[in-house]
Short mmCIF file of C-alpha atoms in Angstrom, two decimals:
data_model
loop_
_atom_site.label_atom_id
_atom_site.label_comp_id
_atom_site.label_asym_id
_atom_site.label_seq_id
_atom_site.Cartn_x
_atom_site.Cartn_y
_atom_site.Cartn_z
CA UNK A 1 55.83 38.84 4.79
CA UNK A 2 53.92 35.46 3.92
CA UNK A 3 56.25 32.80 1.29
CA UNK A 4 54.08 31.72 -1.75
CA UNK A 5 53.48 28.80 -0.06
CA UNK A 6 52.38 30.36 3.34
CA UNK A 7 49.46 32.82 0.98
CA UNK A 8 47.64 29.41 -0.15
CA UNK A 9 45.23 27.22 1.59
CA UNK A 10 43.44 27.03 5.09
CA UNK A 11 44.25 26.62 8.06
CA UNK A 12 47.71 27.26 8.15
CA UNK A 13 49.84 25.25 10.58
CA UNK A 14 49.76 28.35 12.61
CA UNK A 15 46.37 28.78 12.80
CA UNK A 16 45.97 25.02 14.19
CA UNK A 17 48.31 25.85 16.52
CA UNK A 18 46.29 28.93 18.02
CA UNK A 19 43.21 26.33 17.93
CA UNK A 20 44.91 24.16 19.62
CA UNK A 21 46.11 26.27 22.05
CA UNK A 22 42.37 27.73 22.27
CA UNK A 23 41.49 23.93 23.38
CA UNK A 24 43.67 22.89 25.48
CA UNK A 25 42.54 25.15 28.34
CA UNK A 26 39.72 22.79 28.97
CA UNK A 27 41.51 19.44 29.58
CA UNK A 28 44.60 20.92 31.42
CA UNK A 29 44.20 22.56 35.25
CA UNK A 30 46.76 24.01 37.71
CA UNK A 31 44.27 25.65 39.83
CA UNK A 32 44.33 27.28 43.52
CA UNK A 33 41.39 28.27 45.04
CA UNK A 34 40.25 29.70 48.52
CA UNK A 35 37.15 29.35 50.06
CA UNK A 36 35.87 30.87 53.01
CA UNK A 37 32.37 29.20 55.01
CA UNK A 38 31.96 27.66 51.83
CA UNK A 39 32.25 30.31 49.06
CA UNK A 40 34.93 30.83 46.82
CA UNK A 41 36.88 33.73 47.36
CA UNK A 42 39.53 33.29 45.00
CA UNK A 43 40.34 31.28 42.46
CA UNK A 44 43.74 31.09 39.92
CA UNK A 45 44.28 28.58 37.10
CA UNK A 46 48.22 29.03 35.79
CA UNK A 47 47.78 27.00 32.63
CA UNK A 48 44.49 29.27 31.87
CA UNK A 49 46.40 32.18 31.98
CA UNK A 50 49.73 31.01 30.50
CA UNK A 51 47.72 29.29 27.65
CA UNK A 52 45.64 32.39 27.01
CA UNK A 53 48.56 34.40 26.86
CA UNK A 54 49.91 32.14 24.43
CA UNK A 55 46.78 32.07 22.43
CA UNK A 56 46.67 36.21 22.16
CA UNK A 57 49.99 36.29 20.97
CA UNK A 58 49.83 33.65 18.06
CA UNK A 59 46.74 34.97 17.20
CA UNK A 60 48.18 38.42 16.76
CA UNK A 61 50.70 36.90 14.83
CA UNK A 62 48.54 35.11 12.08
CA UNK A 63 46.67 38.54 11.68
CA UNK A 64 49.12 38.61 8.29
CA UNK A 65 46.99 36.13 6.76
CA UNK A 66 44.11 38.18 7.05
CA UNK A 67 45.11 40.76 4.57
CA UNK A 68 47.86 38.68 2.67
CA UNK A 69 46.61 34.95 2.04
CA UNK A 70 43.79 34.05 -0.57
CA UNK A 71 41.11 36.24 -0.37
CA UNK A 72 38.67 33.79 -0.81
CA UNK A 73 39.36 32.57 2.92
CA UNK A 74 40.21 36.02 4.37
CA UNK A 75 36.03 36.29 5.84
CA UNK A 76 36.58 33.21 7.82
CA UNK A 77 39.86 34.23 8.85
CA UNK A 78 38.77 37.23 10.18
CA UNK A 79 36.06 35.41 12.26
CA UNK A 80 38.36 33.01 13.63
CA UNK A 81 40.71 35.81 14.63
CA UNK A 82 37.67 37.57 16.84
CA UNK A 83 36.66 34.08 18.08
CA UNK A 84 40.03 33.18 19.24
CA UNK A 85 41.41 36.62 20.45
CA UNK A 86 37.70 35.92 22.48
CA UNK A 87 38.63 32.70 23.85
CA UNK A 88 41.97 33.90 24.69
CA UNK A 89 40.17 36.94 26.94
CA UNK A 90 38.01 34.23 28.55
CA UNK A 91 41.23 32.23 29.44
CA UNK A 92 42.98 34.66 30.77
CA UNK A 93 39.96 36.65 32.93
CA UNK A 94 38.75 33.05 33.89
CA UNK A 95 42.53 31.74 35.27
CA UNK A 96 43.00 34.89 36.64
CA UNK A 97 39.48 34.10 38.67
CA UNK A 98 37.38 37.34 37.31
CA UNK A 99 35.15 35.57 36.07
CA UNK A 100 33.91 33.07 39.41
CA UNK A 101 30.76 34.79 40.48
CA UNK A 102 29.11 34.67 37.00
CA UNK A 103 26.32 32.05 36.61
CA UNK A 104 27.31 28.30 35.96
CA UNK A 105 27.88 28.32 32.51
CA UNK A 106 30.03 30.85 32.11
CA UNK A 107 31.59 31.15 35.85
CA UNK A 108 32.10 28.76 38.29
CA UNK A 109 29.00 29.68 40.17
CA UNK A 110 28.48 30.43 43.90
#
């Protein structure tokens, strides 16, 4: 249940704090990786994971503004939900190192 204050406006604190979270991925690394005659065989980036765990879970929780803030904002709410509950599978499959054999821009390329 949303306060009268919490229904109006966009972004809501909590939503810059799932974008945030959502961002800071990219300029933070705890990595460890193995490689073996020069491949990468694994790879595991903590704050990746943590963060993306982190980002799931806010985002789940701001899913209340989707059906009770203004409605005039509730179609860009719902695409930043899908965009950051994406991000947040990309953190977490990428720090978890699923995702190293894919092609440069998306992996880290072999």
């Amino acid at each position: 249940m949303l306060s009268t204050l919490d229904k109006i406006g966009f972004p809501h604190r909590r939503e810059i704090t799932a974008m945030v979270l959502a961002v800071l991925p990219l300029f933070l690394n705890i990595s460890s990786y193995t490689t073996f005659n020069g491949q990468m065989t694994s790879y595991t980036d903590f704050i990746d994971v943590v963060l993306g765990i982190g980002l799931a879970i806010v985002t789940f929780n701001n899913l209340v503004f989707i059906t009770e803030g203004e409605a005039k904002y509730k179609v860009i709410r719902i695409v930043l939900t899908v965009v950051l509950f994406a991000l947040a599978a990309f953190h977490i499959l990428g720090g978890l190192g699923m995702l190293i054999h894919l092609p440069y821009p998306l992996g880290y390329g072999v």
